[in-house]
Coordinates of C-alpha atoms in Angstrom, one line a residue:
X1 CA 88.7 187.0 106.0
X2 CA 91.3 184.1 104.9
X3 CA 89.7 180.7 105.1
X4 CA 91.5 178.3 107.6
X5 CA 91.8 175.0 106.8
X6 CA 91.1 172.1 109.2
X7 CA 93.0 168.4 108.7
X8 CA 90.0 166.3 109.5
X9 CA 91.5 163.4 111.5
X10 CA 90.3 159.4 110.5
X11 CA 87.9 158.1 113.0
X12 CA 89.1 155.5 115.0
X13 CA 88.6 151.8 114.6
X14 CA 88.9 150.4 118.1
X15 CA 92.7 150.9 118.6
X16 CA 93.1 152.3 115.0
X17 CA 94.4 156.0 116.4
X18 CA 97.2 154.3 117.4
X19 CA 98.6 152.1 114.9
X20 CA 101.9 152.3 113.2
X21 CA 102.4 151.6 109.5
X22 CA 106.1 153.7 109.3
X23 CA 108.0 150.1 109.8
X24 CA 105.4 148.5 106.8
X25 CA 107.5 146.6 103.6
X26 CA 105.4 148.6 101.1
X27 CA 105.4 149.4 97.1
X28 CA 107.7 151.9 96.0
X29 CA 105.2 153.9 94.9
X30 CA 103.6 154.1 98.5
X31 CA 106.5 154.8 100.5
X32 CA 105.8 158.6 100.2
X33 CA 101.9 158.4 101.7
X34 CA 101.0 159.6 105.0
X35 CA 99.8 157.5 108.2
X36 CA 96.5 158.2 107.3
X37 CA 96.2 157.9 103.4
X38 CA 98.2 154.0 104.6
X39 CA 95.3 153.6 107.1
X40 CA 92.9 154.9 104.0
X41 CA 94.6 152.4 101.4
X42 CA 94.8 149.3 103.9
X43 CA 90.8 150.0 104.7
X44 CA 90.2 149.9 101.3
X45 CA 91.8 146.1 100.9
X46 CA 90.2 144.6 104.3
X47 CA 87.0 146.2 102.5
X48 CA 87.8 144.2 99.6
X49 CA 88.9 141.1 101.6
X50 CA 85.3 141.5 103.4
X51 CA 83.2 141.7 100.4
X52 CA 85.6 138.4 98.9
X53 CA 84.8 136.2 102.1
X54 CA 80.9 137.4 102.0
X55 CA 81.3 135.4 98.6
X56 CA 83.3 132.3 100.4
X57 CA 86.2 133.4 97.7
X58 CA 88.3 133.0 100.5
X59 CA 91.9 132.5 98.5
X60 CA 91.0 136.0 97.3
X61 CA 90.0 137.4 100.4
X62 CA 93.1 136.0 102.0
X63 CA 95.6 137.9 99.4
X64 CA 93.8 140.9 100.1
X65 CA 93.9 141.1 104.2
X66 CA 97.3 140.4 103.7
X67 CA 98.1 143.2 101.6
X68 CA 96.2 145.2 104.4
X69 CA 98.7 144.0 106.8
X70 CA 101.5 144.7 104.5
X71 CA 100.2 148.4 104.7
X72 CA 99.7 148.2 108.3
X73 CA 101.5 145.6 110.3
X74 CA 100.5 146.1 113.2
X75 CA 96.7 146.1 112.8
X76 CA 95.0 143.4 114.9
X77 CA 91.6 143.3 113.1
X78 CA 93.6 142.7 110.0
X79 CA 95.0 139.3 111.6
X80 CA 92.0 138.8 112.9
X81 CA 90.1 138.4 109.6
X82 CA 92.9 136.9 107.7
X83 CA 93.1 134.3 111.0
X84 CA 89.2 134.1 110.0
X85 CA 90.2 133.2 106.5
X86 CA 92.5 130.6 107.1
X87 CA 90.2 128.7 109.3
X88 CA 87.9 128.2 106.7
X89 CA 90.4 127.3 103.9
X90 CA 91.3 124.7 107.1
X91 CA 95.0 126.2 107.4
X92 CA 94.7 126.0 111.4
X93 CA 98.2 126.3 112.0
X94 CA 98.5 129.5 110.0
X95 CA 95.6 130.8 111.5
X96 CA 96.3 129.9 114.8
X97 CA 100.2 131.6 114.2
X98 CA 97.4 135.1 112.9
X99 CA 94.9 135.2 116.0
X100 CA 98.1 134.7 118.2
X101 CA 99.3 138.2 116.5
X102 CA 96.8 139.8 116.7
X103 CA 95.9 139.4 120.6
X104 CA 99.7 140.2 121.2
X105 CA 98.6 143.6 119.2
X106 CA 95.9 143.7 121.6
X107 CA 95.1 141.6 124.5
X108 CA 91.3 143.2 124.6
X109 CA 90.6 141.6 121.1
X110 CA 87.7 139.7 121.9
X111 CA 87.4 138.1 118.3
X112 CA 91.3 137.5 118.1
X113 CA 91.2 135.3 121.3
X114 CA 87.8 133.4 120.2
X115 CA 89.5 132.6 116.7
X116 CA 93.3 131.5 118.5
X117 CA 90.7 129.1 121.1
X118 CA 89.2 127.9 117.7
X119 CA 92.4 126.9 116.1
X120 CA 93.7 125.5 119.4
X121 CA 90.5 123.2 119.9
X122 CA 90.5 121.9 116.3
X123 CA 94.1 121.0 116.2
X124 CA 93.4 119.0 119.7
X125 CA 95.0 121.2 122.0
X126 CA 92.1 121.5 124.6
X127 CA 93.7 122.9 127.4
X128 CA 95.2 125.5 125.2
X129 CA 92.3 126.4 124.1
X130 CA 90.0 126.7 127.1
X131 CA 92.5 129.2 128.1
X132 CA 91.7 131.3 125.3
X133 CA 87.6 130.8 125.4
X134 CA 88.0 131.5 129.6
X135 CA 89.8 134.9 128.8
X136 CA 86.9 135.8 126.0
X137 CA 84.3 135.2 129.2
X138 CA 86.7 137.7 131.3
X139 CA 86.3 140.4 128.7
X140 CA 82.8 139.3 128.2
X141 CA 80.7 137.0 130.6
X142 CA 77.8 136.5 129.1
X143 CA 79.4 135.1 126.1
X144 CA 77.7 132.0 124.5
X145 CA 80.0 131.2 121.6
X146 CA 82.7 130.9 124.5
X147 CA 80.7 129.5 127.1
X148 CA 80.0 126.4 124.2
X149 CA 83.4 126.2 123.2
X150 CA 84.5 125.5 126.9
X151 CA 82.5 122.5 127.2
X152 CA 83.3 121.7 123.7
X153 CA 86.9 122.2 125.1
X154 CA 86.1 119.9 128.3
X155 CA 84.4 117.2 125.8
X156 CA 87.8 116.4 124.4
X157 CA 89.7 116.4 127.4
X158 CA 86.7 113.9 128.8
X159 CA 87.3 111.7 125.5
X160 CA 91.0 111.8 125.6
X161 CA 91.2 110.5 129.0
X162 CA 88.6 107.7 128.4
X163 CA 90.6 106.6 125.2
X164 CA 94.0 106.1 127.0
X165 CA 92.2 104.1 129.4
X166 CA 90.1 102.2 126.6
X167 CA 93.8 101.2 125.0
X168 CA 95.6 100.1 128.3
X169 CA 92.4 97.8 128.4
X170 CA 92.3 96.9 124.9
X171 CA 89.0 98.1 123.9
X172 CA 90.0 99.5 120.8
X173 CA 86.4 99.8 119.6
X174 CA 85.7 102.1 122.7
X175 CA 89.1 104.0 121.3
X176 CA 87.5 104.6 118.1
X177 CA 84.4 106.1 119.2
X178 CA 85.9 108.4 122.1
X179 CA 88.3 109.4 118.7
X180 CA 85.4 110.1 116.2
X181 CA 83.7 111.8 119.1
X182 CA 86.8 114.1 119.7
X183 CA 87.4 114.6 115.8
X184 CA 84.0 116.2 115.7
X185 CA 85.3 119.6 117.5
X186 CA 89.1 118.9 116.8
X187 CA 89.0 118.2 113.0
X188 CA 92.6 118.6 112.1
X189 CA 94.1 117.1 114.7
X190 CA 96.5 114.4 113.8
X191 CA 96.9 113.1 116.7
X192 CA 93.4 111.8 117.3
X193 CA 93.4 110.7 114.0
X194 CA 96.8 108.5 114.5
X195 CA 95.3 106.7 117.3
X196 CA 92.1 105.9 115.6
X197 CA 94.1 104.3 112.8
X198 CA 96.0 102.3 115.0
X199 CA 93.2 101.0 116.6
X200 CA 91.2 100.0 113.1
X201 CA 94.0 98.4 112.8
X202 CA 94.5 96.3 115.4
X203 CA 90.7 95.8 115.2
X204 CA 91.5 94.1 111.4
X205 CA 89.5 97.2 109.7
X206 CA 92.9 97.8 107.5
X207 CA 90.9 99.5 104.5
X208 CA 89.5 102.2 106.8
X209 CA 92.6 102.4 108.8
X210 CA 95.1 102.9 105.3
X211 CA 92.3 106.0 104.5
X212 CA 93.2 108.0 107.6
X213 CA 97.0 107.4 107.5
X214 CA 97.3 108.2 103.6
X215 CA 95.1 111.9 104.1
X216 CA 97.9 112.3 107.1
X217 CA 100.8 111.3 104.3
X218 CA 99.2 113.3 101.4
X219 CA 99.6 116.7 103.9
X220 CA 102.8 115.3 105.6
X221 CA 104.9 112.9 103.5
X222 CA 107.1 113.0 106.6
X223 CA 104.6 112.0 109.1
X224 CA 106.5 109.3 111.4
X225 CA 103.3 107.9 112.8
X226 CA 101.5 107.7 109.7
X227 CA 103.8 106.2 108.2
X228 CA 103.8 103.3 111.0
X229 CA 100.1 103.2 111.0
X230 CA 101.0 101.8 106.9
X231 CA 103.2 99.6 107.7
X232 CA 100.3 98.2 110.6
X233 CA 98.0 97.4 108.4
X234 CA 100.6 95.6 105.4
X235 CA 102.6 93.5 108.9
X236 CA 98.7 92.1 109.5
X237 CA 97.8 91.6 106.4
X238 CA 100.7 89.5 106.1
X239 CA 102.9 91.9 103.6
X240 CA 105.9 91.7 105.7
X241 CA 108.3 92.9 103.4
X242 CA 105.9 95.6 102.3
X243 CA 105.4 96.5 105.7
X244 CA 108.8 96.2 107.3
X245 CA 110.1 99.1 104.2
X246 CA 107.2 101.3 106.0
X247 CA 108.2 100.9 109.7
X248 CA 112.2 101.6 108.5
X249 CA 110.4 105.0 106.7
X250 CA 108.7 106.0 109.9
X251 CA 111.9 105.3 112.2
X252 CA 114.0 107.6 109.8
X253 CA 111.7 110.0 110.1
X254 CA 111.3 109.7 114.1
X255 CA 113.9 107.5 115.0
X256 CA 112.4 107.4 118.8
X257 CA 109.2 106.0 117.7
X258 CA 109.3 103.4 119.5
X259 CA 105.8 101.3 118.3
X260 CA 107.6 101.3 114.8
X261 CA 110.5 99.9 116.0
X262 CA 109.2 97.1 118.0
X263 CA 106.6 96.5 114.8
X264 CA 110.0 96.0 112.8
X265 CA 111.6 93.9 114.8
X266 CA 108.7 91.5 115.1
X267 CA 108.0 91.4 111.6
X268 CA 111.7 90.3 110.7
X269 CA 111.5 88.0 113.5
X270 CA 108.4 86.5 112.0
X271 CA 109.4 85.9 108.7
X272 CA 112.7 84.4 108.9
X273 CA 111.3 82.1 111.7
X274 CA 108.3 81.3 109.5
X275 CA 111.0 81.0 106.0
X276 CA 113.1 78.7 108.5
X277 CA 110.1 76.5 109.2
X278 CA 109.0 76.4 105.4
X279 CA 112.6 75.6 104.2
X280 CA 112.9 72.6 107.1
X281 CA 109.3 71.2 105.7
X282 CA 110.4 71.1 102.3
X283 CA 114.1 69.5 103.7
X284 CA 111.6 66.6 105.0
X285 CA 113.4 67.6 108.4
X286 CA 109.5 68.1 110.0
X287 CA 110.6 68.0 113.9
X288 CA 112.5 70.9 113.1
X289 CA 109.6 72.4 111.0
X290 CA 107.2 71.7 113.6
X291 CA 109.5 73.6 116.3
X292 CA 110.2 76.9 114.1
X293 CA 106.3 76.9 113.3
X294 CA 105.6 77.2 117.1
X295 CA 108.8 79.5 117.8
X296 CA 107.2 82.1 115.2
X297 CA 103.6 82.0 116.6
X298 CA 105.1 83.1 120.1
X299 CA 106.4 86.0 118.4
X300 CA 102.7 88.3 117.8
X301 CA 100.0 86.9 118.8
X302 CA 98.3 90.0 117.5
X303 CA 98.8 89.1 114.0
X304 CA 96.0 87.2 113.3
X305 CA 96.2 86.4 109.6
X306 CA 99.9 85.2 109.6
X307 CA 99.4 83.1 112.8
X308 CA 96.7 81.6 110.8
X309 CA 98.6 80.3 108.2
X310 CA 101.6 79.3 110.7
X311 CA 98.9 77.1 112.9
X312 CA 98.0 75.5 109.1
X313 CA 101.3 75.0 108.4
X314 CA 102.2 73.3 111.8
X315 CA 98.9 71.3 111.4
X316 CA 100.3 69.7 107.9
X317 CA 103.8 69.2 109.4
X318 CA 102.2 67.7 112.8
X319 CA 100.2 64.7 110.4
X320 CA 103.8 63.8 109.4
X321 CA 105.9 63.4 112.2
X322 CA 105.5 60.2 114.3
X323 CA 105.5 62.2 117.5
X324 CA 102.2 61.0 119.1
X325 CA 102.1 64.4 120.7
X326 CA 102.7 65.9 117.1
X327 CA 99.9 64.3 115.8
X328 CA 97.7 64.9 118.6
X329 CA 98.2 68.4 117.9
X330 CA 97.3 68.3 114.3
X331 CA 93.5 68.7 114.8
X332 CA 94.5 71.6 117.2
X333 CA 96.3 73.4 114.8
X334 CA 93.9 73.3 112.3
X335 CA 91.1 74.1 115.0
X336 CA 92.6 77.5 115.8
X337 CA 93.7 78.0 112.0
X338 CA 89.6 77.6 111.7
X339 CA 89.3 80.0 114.4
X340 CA 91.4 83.1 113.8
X341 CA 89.9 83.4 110.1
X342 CA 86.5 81.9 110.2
X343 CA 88.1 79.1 107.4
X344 CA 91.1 77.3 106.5
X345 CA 93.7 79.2 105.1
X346 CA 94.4 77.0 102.0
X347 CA 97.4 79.3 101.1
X348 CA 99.5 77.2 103.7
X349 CA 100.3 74.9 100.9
X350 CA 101.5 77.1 98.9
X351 CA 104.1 78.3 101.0
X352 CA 105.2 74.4 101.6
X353 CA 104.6 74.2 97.6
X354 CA 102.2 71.1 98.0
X355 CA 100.5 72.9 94.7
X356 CA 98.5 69.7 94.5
X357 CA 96.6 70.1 97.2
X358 CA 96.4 74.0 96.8
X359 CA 94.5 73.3 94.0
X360 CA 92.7 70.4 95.1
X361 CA 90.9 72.7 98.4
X362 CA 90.8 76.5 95.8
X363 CA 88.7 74.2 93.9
X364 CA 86.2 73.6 97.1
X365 CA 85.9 76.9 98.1
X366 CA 85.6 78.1 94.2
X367 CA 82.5 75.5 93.7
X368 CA 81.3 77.3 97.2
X369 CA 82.0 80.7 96.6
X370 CA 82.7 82.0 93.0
X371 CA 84.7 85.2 93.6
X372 CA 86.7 87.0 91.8
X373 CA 89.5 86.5 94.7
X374 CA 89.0 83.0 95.0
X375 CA 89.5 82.5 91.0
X376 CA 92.3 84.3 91.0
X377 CA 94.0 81.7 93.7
X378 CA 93.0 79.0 92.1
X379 CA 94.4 80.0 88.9
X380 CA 97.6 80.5 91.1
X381 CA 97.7 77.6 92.6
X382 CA 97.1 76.0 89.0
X383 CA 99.9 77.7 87.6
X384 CA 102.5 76.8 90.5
X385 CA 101.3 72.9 89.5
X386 CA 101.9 73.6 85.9
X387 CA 105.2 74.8 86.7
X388 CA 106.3 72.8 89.6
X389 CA 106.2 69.6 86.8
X390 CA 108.8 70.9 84.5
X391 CA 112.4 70.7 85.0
X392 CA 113.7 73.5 87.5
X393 CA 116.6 74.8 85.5
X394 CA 117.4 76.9 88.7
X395 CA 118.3 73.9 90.5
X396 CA 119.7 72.8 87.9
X397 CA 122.1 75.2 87.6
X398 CA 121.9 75.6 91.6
X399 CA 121.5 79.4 91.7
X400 CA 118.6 81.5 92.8
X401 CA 115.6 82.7 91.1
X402 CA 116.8 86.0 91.5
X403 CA 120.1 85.3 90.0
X404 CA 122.1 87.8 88.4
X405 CA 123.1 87.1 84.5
X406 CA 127.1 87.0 86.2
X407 CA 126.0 84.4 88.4
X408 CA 124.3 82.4 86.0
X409 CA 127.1 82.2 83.8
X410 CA 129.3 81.0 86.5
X411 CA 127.0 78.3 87.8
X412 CA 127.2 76.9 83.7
X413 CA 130.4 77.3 83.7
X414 CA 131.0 74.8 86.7
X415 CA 128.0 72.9 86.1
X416 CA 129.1 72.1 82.5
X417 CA 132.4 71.2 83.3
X418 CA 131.5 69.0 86.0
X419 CA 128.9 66.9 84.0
X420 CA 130.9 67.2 80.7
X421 CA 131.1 63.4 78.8
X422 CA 134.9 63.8 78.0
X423 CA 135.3 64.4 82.0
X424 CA 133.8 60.9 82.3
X425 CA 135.0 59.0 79.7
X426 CA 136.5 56.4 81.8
X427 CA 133.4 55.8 83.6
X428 CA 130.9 52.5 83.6
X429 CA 128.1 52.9 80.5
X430 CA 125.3 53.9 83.2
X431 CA 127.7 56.5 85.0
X432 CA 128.2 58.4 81.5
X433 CA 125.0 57.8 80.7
X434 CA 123.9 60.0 84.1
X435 CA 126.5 62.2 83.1
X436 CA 125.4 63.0 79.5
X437 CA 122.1 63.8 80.8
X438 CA 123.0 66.2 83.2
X439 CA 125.2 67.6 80.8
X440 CA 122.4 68.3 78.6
X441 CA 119.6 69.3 81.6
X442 CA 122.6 72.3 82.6
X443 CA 122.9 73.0 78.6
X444 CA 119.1 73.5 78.7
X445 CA 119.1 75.5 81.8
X446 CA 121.3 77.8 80.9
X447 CA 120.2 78.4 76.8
X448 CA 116.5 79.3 79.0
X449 CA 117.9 81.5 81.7
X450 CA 121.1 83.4 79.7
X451 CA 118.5 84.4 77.1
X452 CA 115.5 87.1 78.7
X453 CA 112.6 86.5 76.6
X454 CA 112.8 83.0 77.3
X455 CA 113.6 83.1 80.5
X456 CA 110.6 85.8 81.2
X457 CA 108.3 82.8 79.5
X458 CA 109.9 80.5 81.7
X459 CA 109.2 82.4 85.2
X460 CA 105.8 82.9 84.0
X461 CA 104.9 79.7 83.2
X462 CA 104.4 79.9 79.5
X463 CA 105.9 77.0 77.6
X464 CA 109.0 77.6 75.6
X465 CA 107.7 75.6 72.7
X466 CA 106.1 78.4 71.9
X467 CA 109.4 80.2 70.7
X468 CA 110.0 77.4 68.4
X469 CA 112.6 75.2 71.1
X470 CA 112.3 71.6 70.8
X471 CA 114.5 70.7 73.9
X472 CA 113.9 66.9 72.6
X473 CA 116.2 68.0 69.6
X474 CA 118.4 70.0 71.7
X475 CA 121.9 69.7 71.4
X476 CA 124.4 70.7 74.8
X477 CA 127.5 70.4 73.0
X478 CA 126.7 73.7 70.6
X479 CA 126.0 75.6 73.8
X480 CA 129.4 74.2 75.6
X481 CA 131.4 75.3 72.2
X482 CA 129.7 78.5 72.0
X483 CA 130.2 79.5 75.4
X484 CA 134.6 78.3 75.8
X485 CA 135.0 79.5 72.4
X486 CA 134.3 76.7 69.8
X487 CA 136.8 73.5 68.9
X488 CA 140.1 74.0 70.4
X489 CA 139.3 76.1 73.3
X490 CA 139.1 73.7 75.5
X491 CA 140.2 69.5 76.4
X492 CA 139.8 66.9 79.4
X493 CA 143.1 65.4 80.3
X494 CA 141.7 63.2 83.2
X495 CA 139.7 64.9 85.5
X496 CA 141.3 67.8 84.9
X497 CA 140.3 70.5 82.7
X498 CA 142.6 72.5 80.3
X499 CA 142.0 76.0 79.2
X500 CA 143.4 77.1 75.8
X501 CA 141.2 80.2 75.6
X502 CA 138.4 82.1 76.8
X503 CA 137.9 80.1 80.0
X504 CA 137.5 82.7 82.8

């Protein structure tokens, strides 16, 4: 009698009988297999995949489910464990984007839906979740993984709402904790982690508070929030240049982030009201000083550490003025200097360059605390004394530190003809004796600042002796040829000044 033979059908794996794998993007080599040997080959690599994340070599268990999926695409267990995979290589997103699939395969997938709540709850969306862990308890009642995650789920919600309510108030510190309570379930959320930042900051913790935002900026260079939470902690630690370059970062990359943009505007307001104040102290004009001083410390009363030094600087400015108010308000000043940072900020003289009495108080508080900080001020301060004594060739020659070479030449090239002796020839013996010297000071300047070595010595306060220039021996005339070309290339008719050659 023939023998018959019998296919032998797979057994099912839940919905298994049913699955598709004719639509798959396979190998080549594979296109030709049957439903079942592709069933047979994608079992093989979730097999492998399982024995890969027994051994928490979860990269490798990852590129093995999803070669099972490749096989079979439409395999919810197969999302399911890849989803599982993800989580713990903390890709939430992508796992959450996998349990989603695979409960759209098959709504009945008690694991998918536990694994989507999972991703939803540690990315901070609570409601979202909850949904998820209350449809697990439909399919299953008496489930206690679920029945925990709800009230983990009902935790944040709790925490969320007592934060917003803990900011309108101002209690940052209750902020903080509600946050780190929160973070607990919903690790990778952002979000929570933004407003935690924010609120070390505003609580002066900056360290801790630059920590969270750069982990945000090392996974998301682009992160707008982040990137203000940076710029926070630079505009109160009084680096407002530093921090207004963030705050113009974060409003490219969200330009309706509006926190960043009022952070920007006050920290430009601040610092041209505090250089105006500065620049009217050092005019002598102290009224004036004494009014932009107060003007900027209307502007954020948040900011403690500038404030600090504005309230230091009105005190100095106050002590000059003979305003009986004014003076009155000296000891005030200095009072709430004393009490927004615990001690005087001596660094106030430094922006009014009194470098005397910079160093004369870094000296105190180095003889009372010998820190590596306060050393280093004092040595600063020491420094701006050294160099405040010698001649400014900037001034000199009228142009800005951070002249270009162009500009430098140009302010010689006035400068020199302006003081030049043969321009002043007909002038009383004291006038060209004013003259000569000035001649020679913009010689100097220039011979300093044209040349970079020297003028790199110069900004850094080494003395140009040390290159071998005696500027007691120094002779302006040899610069003034050099520069208009040597004999002939120039004469002073007057007090005006022919060109022959290279004058332009």
């Amino acid at each position: 009698m023939p023998t018959t033979t019998v296919a032998t059908p797979l057994p099912s794996i839940g919905k298994m009988a049913t699955v598709d794998c004719d639509d798959v993007n396979m190998d080549p080599d594979m296109e030709f297999l049957s439903d079942e040997e592709l069933e047979r080959e994608a079992e093989g690599f979730k097999e492998q995949g399982n024995a890969y994340y027994i051994k928490k070599d979860y990269s490798e268990a990852y590129n093995y489910y999803t070669k099972a999926i490749d096989m079979c695409p439409k395999n919810p267990s197969y999302y399911g464990n890849r989803a599982a995979t993800l989580m713990m290589l903390c890709r939430y997103r992508e796992a959450l984007e996998d349990a989603q699939q695979a409960v759209r395969l098959d709504d009945t997938f008690m694991k998918g839906h536990l694994r989507e709540g999972k991703c939803h709850l540690s990315l901070g969306n609570a409601m979202a979740a909850s949904r998820c862990f209350q449809r697990v308890l439909e399919l299953e009642p008496d489930n206690s993984q679920a029945q925990q995650e709800v009230k983990n789920a009902e935790s944040i919600l709790e925490y969320e709402k007592m934060a917003e309510i803990g900011f309108e108030k101002r209690d940052f510190r209750m902020v903080v904790f509600c946050m780190d309570r929160a973070l607990e379930s919903a690790s990778a959320c952002h979000r929570f982690k933004i407003l935690k930042a924010e609120c070390l900051a505003l609580l002066g913790r900056y360290p801790e508070a630059q920590t969270v935002a750069s982990d945000i900026l090392r996974m998301d260079c682009t992160n707008g929030d982040a990137l203000y939470v940076r710029g926070l902690c630079l505009y109160y630690e009084d680096c407002i240049d530093k921090a207004v370059q963030f705050f113009v970062q974060a409003l490219r990359m969200a330009p309706d982030h509006e926190k960043a943009r009022l952070a920007c505007r006050n920290a430009k307001a601040l610092k041209a009201k505090k250089e105006e104040g500065n620049k009217a102290f050092k005019e002598g004009n102290y009224e004036a000083a004494y009014e932009l001083y107060s003007e900027a410390l209307t502007i954020d009363p948040n900011n403690i550490k500038t404030n600090a030094k504005l309230y230091c600087n009105r005190g100095t400015v106050g002590s000059k003025v003979s305003n009986n108010h004014r003076k009155n308000s000296t000891s005030i000043s200095f009072e709430l200097c004393l009490h927004l940072t615990g001690c005087f900020v001596w660094g106030c003289y430094m922006d009014t360059e009194q470098y005397e009495e910079a160093v004369r108080d870094y000296e105190k508080v180095y003889q009372t605390e010998k820190t590596k900080e306060h050393k280093q001020l004092l040595k600063n301060a020491q420094l701006e004394l050294k160099k405040s004594k010698r001649k400014d060739y900037y001034k000199v020659l009228g142009v800005d530190k951070n002249a270009t070479e162009d500009e430098i030449k140009k302010a010689y090239r006035k400068r020199a003809l302006m003081h030049h002796p043969d321009r002043h020839s007909g002038a009383s013996a004291e006038v060209q004796k004013e003259e000569e010297k000035k001649f020679k000071e913009v010689g100097e300047a220039f011979s300093v600042l044209s040349d970079p070595k020297k003028k790199s010595r110069y900004d850094s306060g080494q003395d140009l002796e040390d290159d071998g220039m005696n500027m007691g021996d120094f002779d302006a005339n040899n610069i003034f040829k050099a520069f208009f070309g040597g004999p002939g290339g120039f004469s002073f008719e007057g007090n005006s000044c022919m060109y022959t050659q290279n004058c332009y």
